[in-house]
Amino acid sequence: MKPLILTLRFLPAAGMAFFPFIIVKKHSLKKNEVLLNHERIHLRQQAEMLILPFYLFYLLHYLLNIFRYFNHDQAYLNIVFEREAYQNDHNSGYLKSRRLFAWIYYFHQPKQKIES
């Protein structure tokens, strides 16, 4: 399934996956293969978790991370779904070989750190 890519100028991020769409901030981002691959990974995560549980788990993990790191960027980067997507967004073949529920593996990976 090829997702429909929409443009929304007031989007707070460069891109966002909202099953079954990919939403980008600028029309030019529709050609950014790394961003699109990142969002396709999220679409796969959403589909395998039957959509609504994905959003609930994503929010819960973010809130737990806020209490752990007291920093939005650090909390966001350490959501397991984001960790999987960022680690694999440059690999255009990742989704072809990705295992079901691969994001679970990222609970056991070293945490992402941002430089202050």
mmCIF file of N, CA and C in Angstrom:
data_model
loop_
_atom_site.group_PDB
_atom_site.id
_atom_site.type_symbol
_atom_site.label_atom_id
_atom_site.label_comp_id
_atom_site.label_asym_id
_atom_site.label_seq_id
_atom_site.Cartn_x
_atom_site.Cartn_y
_atom_site.Cartn_z
ATOM 1 N N MET A 1 0.825 -1.177 0.000
ATOM 2 C CA MET A 1 0.000 0.000 0.000
ATOM 3 C C MET A 1 0.875 1.248 0.000
ATOM 4 N N LYS A 2 0.629 2.110 -0.930
ATOM 5 C CA LYS A 2 1.371 3.362 -1.006
ATOM 6 C C LYS A 2 0.555 4.451 -0.311
ATOM 7 N N PRO A 3 1.131 5.090 0.719
ATOM 8 C CA PRO A 3 0.349 6.085 1.458
ATOM 9 C C PRO A 3 0.144 7.366 0.657
ATOM 10 N N LEU A 4 -0.951 8.014 0.921
ATOM 11 C CA LEU A 4 -1.231 9.321 0.345
ATOM 12 C C LEU A 4 -0.434 10.338 1.143
ATOM 13 N N ILE A 5 0.288 11.231 0.451
ATOM 14 C CA ILE A 5 1.108 12.236 1.117
ATOM 15 C C ILE A 5 0.413 13.583 0.989
ATOM 16 N N LEU A 6 0.107 14.175 2.130
ATOM 17 C CA LEU A 6 -0.584 15.457 2.184
ATOM 18 C C LEU A 6 0.371 16.540 2.664
ATOM 19 N N THR A 7 0.076 17.793 2.326
ATOM 20 C CA THR A 7 0.863 18.930 2.790
ATOM 21 C C THR A 7 0.006 19.769 3.724
ATOM 22 N N LEU A 8 0.556 20.115 4.872
ATOM 23 C CA LEU A 8 -0.120 20.955 5.852
ATOM 24 C C LEU A 8 0.907 21.946 6.383
ATOM 25 N N ARG A 9 0.806 23.195 5.948
ATOM 26 C CA ARG A 9 1.827 24.201 6.253
ATOM 27 C C ARG A 9 2.002 24.462 7.745
ATOM 28 N N PHE A 10 0.966 24.330 8.539
ATOM 29 C CA PHE A 10 1.079 24.636 9.965
ATOM 30 C C PHE A 10 1.453 23.420 10.811
ATOM 31 N N LEU A 11 1.893 22.345 10.193
ATOM 32 C CA LEU A 11 2.329 21.153 10.914
ATOM 33 C C LEU A 11 3.513 21.527 11.815
ATOM 34 N N PRO A 12 3.522 21.089 13.081
ATOM 35 C CA PRO A 12 4.611 21.480 13.985
ATOM 36 C C PRO A 12 5.942 20.765 13.713
ATOM 37 N N ALA A 13 5.937 19.754 12.865
ATOM 38 C CA ALA A 13 7.157 19.010 12.529
ATOM 39 C C ALA A 13 7.289 18.955 11.009
ATOM 40 N N ALA A 14 8.437 18.508 10.525
ATOM 41 C CA ALA A 14 8.633 18.381 9.075
ATOM 42 C C ALA A 14 7.690 17.350 8.487
ATOM 43 N N GLY A 15 7.431 16.284 9.240
ATOM 44 C CA GLY A 15 6.545 15.238 8.758
ATOM 45 C C GLY A 15 5.873 14.517 9.907
ATOM 46 N N MET A 16 4.782 13.828 9.570
ATOM 47 C CA MET A 16 4.033 13.088 10.576
ATOM 48 C C MET A 16 3.269 11.966 9.872
ATOM 49 N N ALA A 17 3.206 10.835 10.512
ATOM 50 C CA ALA A 17 2.418 9.717 9.995
ATOM 51 C C ALA A 17 1.121 9.663 10.789
ATOM 52 N N PHE A 18 0.032 9.669 10.088
ATOM 53 C CA PHE A 18 -1.288 9.568 10.708
ATOM 54 C C PHE A 18 -2.074 8.610 9.836
ATOM 55 N N PHE A 19 -2.071 7.349 10.234
ATOM 56 C CA PHE A 19 -2.576 6.266 9.389
ATOM 57 C C PHE A 19 -3.911 6.620 8.745
ATOM 58 N N PRO A 20 -4.009 6.491 7.440
ATOM 59 C CA PRO A 20 -3.092 5.933 6.448
ATOM 60 C C PRO A 20 -2.319 6.997 5.656
ATOM 61 N N PHE A 21 -2.139 8.179 6.245
ATOM 62 C CA PHE A 21 -1.517 9.293 5.530
ATOM 63 C C PHE A 21 -0.129 9.605 6.073
ATOM 64 N N ILE A 22 0.671 10.218 5.199
ATOM 65 C CA ILE A 22 1.892 10.892 5.614
ATOM 66 C C ILE A 22 1.617 12.366 5.370
ATOM 67 N N ILE A 23 1.866 13.175 6.374
ATOM 68 C CA ILE A 23 1.626 14.608 6.267
ATOM 69 C C ILE A 23 2.978 15.308 6.364
ATOM 70 N N VAL A 24 3.253 16.207 5.430
ATOM 71 C CA VAL A 24 4.504 16.959 5.435
ATOM 72 C C VAL A 24 4.199 18.453 5.511
ATOM 73 N N LYS A 25 5.166 19.196 6.030
ATOM 74 C CA LYS A 25 4.992 20.635 6.231
ATOM 75 C C LYS A 25 5.094 21.422 4.925
ATOM 76 N N LYS A 26 5.975 20.990 4.031
ATOM 77 C CA LYS A 26 6.207 21.689 2.767
ATOM 78 C C LYS A 26 6.076 20.708 1.608
ATOM 79 N N HIS A 27 5.588 21.200 0.503
ATOM 80 C CA HIS A 27 5.431 20.374 -0.696
ATOM 81 C C HIS A 27 6.766 19.736 -1.108
ATOM 82 N N SER A 28 7.859 20.476 -0.957
ATOM 83 C CA SER A 28 9.181 19.968 -1.364
ATOM 84 C C SER A 28 9.589 18.734 -0.560
ATOM 85 N N LEU A 29 9.039 18.562 0.643
ATOM 86 C CA LEU A 29 9.388 17.404 1.479
ATOM 87 C C LEU A 29 8.800 16.099 0.950
ATOM 88 N N LYS A 30 7.885 16.190 0.001
ATOM 89 C CA LYS A 30 7.322 14.982 -0.601
ATOM 90 C C LYS A 30 8.379 14.192 -1.369
ATOM 91 N N LYS A 31 9.524 14.817 -1.622
ATOM 92 C CA LYS A 31 10.619 14.153 -2.337
ATOM 93 C C LYS A 31 11.757 13.744 -1.411
ATOM 94 N N ASN A 32 11.623 14.016 -0.125
ATOM 95 C CA ASN A 32 12.665 13.684 0.847
ATOM 96 C C ASN A 32 12.506 12.213 1.239
ATOM 97 N N GLU A 33 13.281 11.347 0.623
ATOM 98 C CA GLU A 33 13.130 9.904 0.818
ATOM 99 C C GLU A 33 13.425 9.448 2.249
ATOM 100 N N VAL A 34 14.363 10.117 2.927
ATOM 101 C CA VAL A 34 14.665 9.740 4.314
ATOM 102 C C VAL A 34 13.464 10.053 5.197
ATOM 103 N N LEU A 35 12.910 11.251 5.060
ATOM 104 C CA LEU A 35 11.725 11.625 5.838
ATOM 105 C C LEU A 35 10.556 10.692 5.528
ATOM 106 N N LEU A 36 10.331 10.420 4.260
ATOM 107 C CA LEU A 36 9.215 9.549 3.884
ATOM 108 C C LEU A 36 9.414 8.133 4.414
ATOM 109 N N ASN A 37 10.632 7.640 4.379
ATOM 110 C CA ASN A 37 10.901 6.306 4.914
ATOM 111 C C ASN A 37 10.660 6.283 6.426
ATOM 112 N N HIS A 38 11.087 7.335 7.111
ATOM 113 C CA HIS A 38 10.855 7.463 8.547
ATOM 114 C C HIS A 38 9.355 7.368 8.841
ATOM 115 N N GLU A 39 8.561 8.105 8.084
ATOM 116 C CA GLU A 39 7.114 8.114 8.312
ATOM 117 C C GLU A 39 6.470 6.794 7.878
ATOM 118 N N ARG A 40 6.996 6.143 6.858
ATOM 119 C CA ARG A 40 6.482 4.824 6.464
ATOM 120 C C ARG A 40 6.723 3.790 7.564
ATOM 121 N N ILE A 41 7.849 3.910 8.253
ATOM 122 C CA ILE A 41 8.124 3.018 9.378
ATOM 123 C C ILE A 41 7.049 3.220 10.443
ATOM 124 N N HIS A 42 6.697 4.475 10.714
ATOM 125 C CA HIS A 42 5.630 4.744 11.678
ATOM 126 C C HIS A 42 4.285 4.183 11.205
ATOM 127 N N LEU A 43 4.007 4.280 9.919
ATOM 128 C CA LEU A 43 2.754 3.706 9.408
ATOM 129 C C LEU A 43 2.702 2.204 9.645
ATOM 130 N N ARG A 44 3.828 1.541 9.450
ATOM 131 C CA ARG A 44 3.886 0.095 9.689
ATOM 132 C C ARG A 44 3.667 -0.206 11.176
ATOM 133 N N GLN A 45 4.299 0.592 12.036
ATOM 134 C CA GLN A 45 4.115 0.413 13.474
ATOM 135 C C GLN A 45 2.640 0.595 13.849
ATOM 136 N N GLN A 46 2.022 1.622 13.286
ATOM 137 C CA GLN A 46 0.616 1.910 13.576
ATOM 138 C C GLN A 46 -0.278 0.763 13.124
ATOM 139 N N ALA A 47 -0.032 0.263 11.929
ATOM 140 C CA ALA A 47 -0.855 -0.827 11.390
ATOM 141 C C ALA A 47 -0.726 -2.095 12.228
ATOM 142 N N GLU A 48 0.493 -2.450 12.628
ATOM 143 C CA GLU A 48 0.672 -3.683 13.380
ATOM 144 C C GLU A 48 0.106 -3.586 14.795
ATOM 145 N N MET A 49 -0.065 -2.373 15.287
ATOM 146 C CA MET A 49 -0.654 -2.198 16.620
ATOM 147 C C MET A 49 -2.131 -1.829 16.544
ATOM 148 N N LEU A 50 -2.709 -1.959 15.358
ATOM 149 C CA LEU A 50 -4.130 -1.684 15.142
ATOM 150 C C LEU A 50 -4.488 -0.222 15.420
ATOM 151 N N ILE A 51 -3.593 0.660 15.094
ATOM 152 C CA ILE A 51 -3.696 2.118 15.058
ATOM 153 C C ILE A 51 -3.895 2.780 16.421
ATOM 154 N N LEU A 52 -5.055 2.705 17.008
ATOM 155 C CA LEU A 52 -5.313 3.434 18.256
ATOM 156 C C LEU A 52 -4.359 3.034 19.384
ATOM 157 N N PRO A 53 -4.102 1.757 19.631
ATOM 158 C CA PRO A 53 -3.130 1.411 20.685
ATOM 159 C C PRO A 53 -1.741 2.014 20.429
ATOM 160 N N PHE A 54 -1.370 2.171 19.158
ATOM 161 C CA PHE A 54 -0.087 2.812 18.850
ATOM 162 C C PHE A 54 -0.047 4.214 19.445
ATOM 163 N N TYR A 55 -1.080 5.010 19.178
ATOM 164 C CA TYR A 55 -1.093 6.395 19.658
ATOM 165 C C TYR A 55 -1.107 6.458 21.183
ATOM 166 N N LEU A 56 -1.844 5.574 21.815
ATOM 167 C CA LEU A 56 -1.887 5.545 23.277
ATOM 168 C C LEU A 56 -0.526 5.166 23.862
ATOM 169 N N PHE A 57 0.092 4.142 23.277
ATOM 170 C CA PHE A 57 1.397 3.703 23.758
ATOM 171 C C PHE A 57 2.459 4.759 23.489
ATOM 172 N N TYR A 58 2.380 5.405 22.326
ATOM 173 C CA TYR A 58 3.322 6.465 21.974
ATOM 174 C C TYR A 58 3.244 7.584 23.023
ATOM 175 N N LEU A 59 2.041 8.036 23.328
ATOM 176 C CA LEU A 59 1.843 9.106 24.306
ATOM 177 C C LEU A 59 2.317 8.675 25.697
ATOM 178 N N LEU A 60 1.975 7.469 26.100
ATOM 179 C CA LEU A 60 2.400 6.970 27.402
ATOM 180 C C LEU A 60 3.925 6.922 27.503
ATOM 181 N N HIS A 61 4.567 6.423 26.469
ATOM 182 C CA HIS A 61 6.027 6.337 26.498
ATOM 183 C C HIS A 61 6.652 7.730 26.528
ATOM 184 N N TYR A 62 6.081 8.667 25.801
ATOM 185 C CA TYR A 62 6.571 10.044 25.834
ATOM 186 C C TYR A 62 6.443 10.611 27.259
ATOM 187 N N LEU A 63 5.287 10.434 27.885
ATOM 188 C CA LEU A 63 5.076 10.973 29.235
ATOM 189 C C LEU A 63 6.041 10.351 30.245
ATOM 190 N N LEU A 64 6.259 9.054 30.151
ATOM 191 C CA LEU A 64 7.242 8.407 31.027
ATOM 192 C C LEU A 64 8.638 8.982 30.792
ATOM 193 N N ASN A 65 8.964 9.228 29.533
ATOM 194 C CA ASN A 65 10.272 9.793 29.210
ATOM 195 C C ASN A 65 10.428 11.230 29.702
ATOM 196 N N ILE A 66 9.347 11.991 29.696
ATOM 197 C CA ILE A 66 9.410 13.365 30.219
ATOM 198 C C ILE A 66 9.818 13.327 31.693
ATOM 199 N N PHE A 67 9.252 12.398 32.449
ATOM 200 C CA PHE A 67 9.613 12.275 33.858
ATOM 201 C C PHE A 67 11.018 11.712 34.037
ATOM 202 N N ARG A 68 11.478 10.965 33.081
ATOM 203 C CA ARG A 68 12.824 10.391 33.154
ATOM 204 C C ARG A 68 13.890 11.423 32.792
ATOM 205 N N TYR A 69 13.648 12.222 31.731
ATOM 206 C CA TYR A 69 14.674 13.123 31.209
ATOM 207 C C TYR A 69 14.427 14.600 31.506
ATOM 208 N N PHE A 70 13.203 14.985 31.833
ATOM 209 C CA PHE A 70 12.845 16.395 32.054
ATOM 210 C C PHE A 70 13.251 17.278 30.875
ATOM 211 N N ASN A 71 13.126 16.713 29.680
ATOM 212 C CA ASN A 71 13.522 17.424 28.464
ATOM 213 C C ASN A 71 12.700 16.867 27.300
ATOM 214 N N HIS A 72 11.996 17.756 26.584
ATOM 215 C CA HIS A 72 11.125 17.306 25.488
ATOM 216 C C HIS A 72 11.902 16.546 24.409
ATOM 217 N N ASP A 73 13.005 17.120 23.945
ATOM 218 C CA ASP A 73 13.753 16.488 22.851
ATOM 219 C C ASP A 73 14.260 15.107 23.248
ATOM 220 N N GLN A 74 14.789 15.016 24.449
ATOM 221 C CA GLN A 74 15.305 13.732 24.936
ATOM 222 C C GLN A 74 14.159 12.720 25.078
ATOM 223 N N ALA A 75 13.034 13.182 25.596
ATOM 224 C CA ALA A 75 11.875 12.293 25.764
ATOM 225 C C ALA A 75 11.379 11.801 24.416
ATOM 226 N N TYR A 76 11.272 12.693 23.456
ATOM 227 C CA TYR A 76 10.803 12.343 22.112
ATOM 228 C C TYR A 76 11.756 11.353 21.432
ATOM 229 N N LEU A 77 13.046 11.634 21.458
ATOM 230 C CA LEU A 77 14.017 10.773 20.778
ATOM 231 C C LEU A 77 14.095 9.371 21.379
ATOM 232 N N ASN A 78 13.648 9.219 22.615
ATOM 233 C CA ASN A 78 13.732 7.920 23.273
ATOM 234 C C ASN A 78 12.421 7.156 23.324
ATOM 235 N N ILE A 79 11.431 7.625 22.595
ATOM 236 C CA ILE A 79 10.230 6.818 22.393
ATOM 237 C C ILE A 79 10.658 5.658 21.498
ATOM 238 N N VAL A 80 10.322 4.435 21.853
ATOM 239 C CA VAL A 80 10.829 3.283 21.096
ATOM 240 C C VAL A 80 10.471 3.366 19.613
ATOM 241 N N PHE A 81 9.314 3.891 19.280
ATOM 242 C CA PHE A 81 8.907 4.008 17.877
ATOM 243 C C PHE A 81 9.820 4.970 17.120
ATOM 244 N N GLU A 82 10.196 6.061 17.780
ATOM 245 C CA GLU A 82 11.105 7.022 17.151
ATOM 246 C C GLU A 82 12.506 6.445 17.031
ATOM 247 N N ARG A 83 12.919 5.700 18.027
ATOM 248 C CA ARG A 83 14.257 5.108 17.976
ATOM 249 C C ARG A 83 14.384 4.164 16.784
ATOM 250 N N GLU A 84 13.365 3.338 16.584
ATOM 251 C CA GLU A 84 13.389 2.438 15.430
ATOM 252 C C GLU A 84 13.391 3.234 14.128
ATOM 253 N N ALA A 85 12.526 4.225 14.033
ATOM 254 C CA ALA A 85 12.408 4.994 12.787
ATOM 255 C C ALA A 85 13.684 5.778 12.487
ATOM 256 N N TYR A 86 14.254 6.448 13.471
ATOM 257 C CA TYR A 86 15.486 7.216 13.226
ATOM 258 C C TYR A 86 16.660 6.304 12.893
ATOM 259 N N GLN A 87 16.745 5.171 13.544
ATOM 260 C CA GLN A 87 17.875 4.281 13.281
ATOM 261 C C GLN A 87 17.815 3.664 11.881
ATOM 262 N N ASN A 88 16.627 3.603 11.294
ATOM 263 C CA ASN A 88 16.473 2.914 10.016
ATOM 264 C C ASN A 88 15.966 3.784 8.870
ATOM 265 N N ASP A 89 15.789 5.072 9.093
ATOM 266 C CA ASP A 89 15.192 5.895 8.038
ATOM 267 C C ASP A 89 16.090 6.100 6.820
ATOM 268 N N HIS A 90 17.384 5.876 6.954
ATOM 269 C CA HIS A 90 18.287 5.978 5.799
ATOM 270 C C HIS A 90 18.372 4.667 5.009
ATOM 271 N N ASN A 91 17.783 3.613 5.518
ATOM 272 C CA ASN A 91 17.809 2.299 4.876
ATOM 273 C C ASN A 91 16.512 2.114 4.079
ATOM 274 N N SER A 92 16.570 2.359 2.793
ATOM 275 C CA SER A 92 15.355 2.301 1.965
ATOM 276 C C SER A 92 14.760 0.898 1.874
ATOM 277 N N GLY A 93 15.533 -0.136 2.179
ATOM 278 C CA GLY A 93 15.031 -1.502 2.131
ATOM 279 C C GLY A 93 14.579 -2.036 3.484
ATOM 280 N N TYR A 94 14.609 -1.200 4.498
ATOM 281 C CA TYR A 94 14.315 -1.668 5.859
ATOM 282 C C TYR A 94 12.937 -2.318 5.975
ATOM 283 N N LEU A 95 11.937 -1.703 5.423
ATOM 284 C CA LEU A 95 10.582 -2.239 5.593
ATOM 285 C C LEU A 95 10.384 -3.582 4.900
ATOM 286 N N LYS A 96 11.214 -3.881 3.930
ATOM 287 C CA LYS A 96 11.110 -5.180 3.251
ATOM 288 C C LYS A 96 11.594 -6.318 4.157
ATOM 289 N N SER A 97 12.551 -6.015 5.034
ATOM 290 C CA SER A 97 13.120 -7.061 5.889
ATOM 291 C C SER A 97 12.715 -6.918 7.359
ATOM 292 N N ARG A 98 11.975 -5.899 7.674
ATOM 293 C CA ARG A 98 11.594 -5.624 9.065
ATOM 294 C C ARG A 98 10.708 -6.737 9.622
ATOM 295 N N ARG A 99 11.014 -7.146 10.839
ATOM 296 C CA ARG A 99 10.192 -8.147 11.528
ATOM 297 C C ARG A 99 8.997 -7.471 12.186
ATOM 298 N N LEU A 100 7.960 -8.239 12.378
ATOM 299 C CA LEU A 100 6.765 -7.761 13.057
ATOM 300 C C LEU A 100 7.122 -7.328 14.479
ATOM 301 N N PHE A 101 6.607 -6.197 14.904
ATOM 302 C CA PHE A 101 6.857 -5.629 16.233
ATOM 303 C C PHE A 101 8.343 -5.409 16.499
ATOM 304 N N ALA A 102 9.074 -4.999 15.471
ATOM 305 C CA ALA A 102 10.517 -4.771 15.604
ATOM 306 C C ALA A 102 10.831 -3.670 16.614
ATOM 307 N N TRP A 103 9.912 -2.759 16.850
ATOM 308 C CA TRP A 103 10.148 -1.652 17.786
ATOM 309 C C TRP A 103 10.430 -2.157 19.206
ATOM 310 N N ILE A 104 9.965 -3.345 19.549
ATOM 311 C CA ILE A 104 10.197 -3.883 20.897
ATOM 312 C C ILE A 104 11.697 -4.022 21.166
ATOM 313 N N TYR A 105 12.444 -4.361 20.133
ATOM 314 C CA TYR A 105 13.903 -4.504 20.247
ATOM 315 C C TYR A 105 14.558 -3.224 20.767
ATOM 316 N N TYR A 106 13.972 -2.066 20.489
ATOM 317 C CA TYR A 106 14.581 -0.781 20.829
ATOM 318 C C TYR A 106 14.431 -0.416 22.301
ATOM 319 N N PHE A 107 13.677 -1.205 23.060
ATOM 320 C CA PHE A 107 13.664 -1.026 24.508
ATOM 321 C C PHE A 107 15.030 -1.383 25.090
ATOM 322 N N HIS A 108 15.749 -2.274 24.412
ATOM 323 C CA HIS A 108 17.013 -2.792 24.925
ATOM 324 C C HIS A 108 18.234 -2.141 24.299
ATOM 325 N N GLN A 109 18.027 -1.159 23.458
ATOM 326 C CA GLN A 109 19.132 -0.455 22.811
ATOM 327 C C GLN A 109 19.582 0.721 23.673
ATOM 328 N N PRO A 110 20.838 1.162 23.501
ATOM 329 C CA PRO A 110 21.290 2.337 24.270
ATOM 330 C C PRO A 110 20.394 3.541 23.979
ATOM 331 N N LYS A 111 20.164 4.328 25.000
ATOM 332 C CA LYS A 111 19.303 5.495 24.872
ATOM 333 C C LYS A 111 19.972 6.565 24.011
ATOM 334 N N GLN A 112 19.124 7.335 23.333
ATOM 335 C CA GLN A 112 19.608 8.437 22.509
ATOM 336 C C GLN A 112 19.905 9.631 23.413
ATOM 337 N N LYS A 113 21.009 10.289 23.160
ATOM 338 C CA LYS A 113 21.341 11.492 23.923
ATOM 339 C C LYS A 113 21.501 12.654 22.970
ATOM 340 N N ILE A 114 21.070 13.814 23.419
ATOM 341 C CA ILE A 114 21.260 15.024 22.627
ATOM 342 C C ILE A 114 22.309 15.870 23.331
ATOM 343 N N GLU A 115 23.073 16.566 22.543
ATOM 344 C CA GLU A 115 24.115 17.436 23.081
ATOM 345 C C GLU A 115 23.499 18.748 23.523
ATOM 346 N N SER A 116 23.876 19.224 24.670
ATOM 347 C CA SER A 116 23.348 20.496 25.190
ATOM 348 C C SER A 116 24.135 21.664 24.646
#
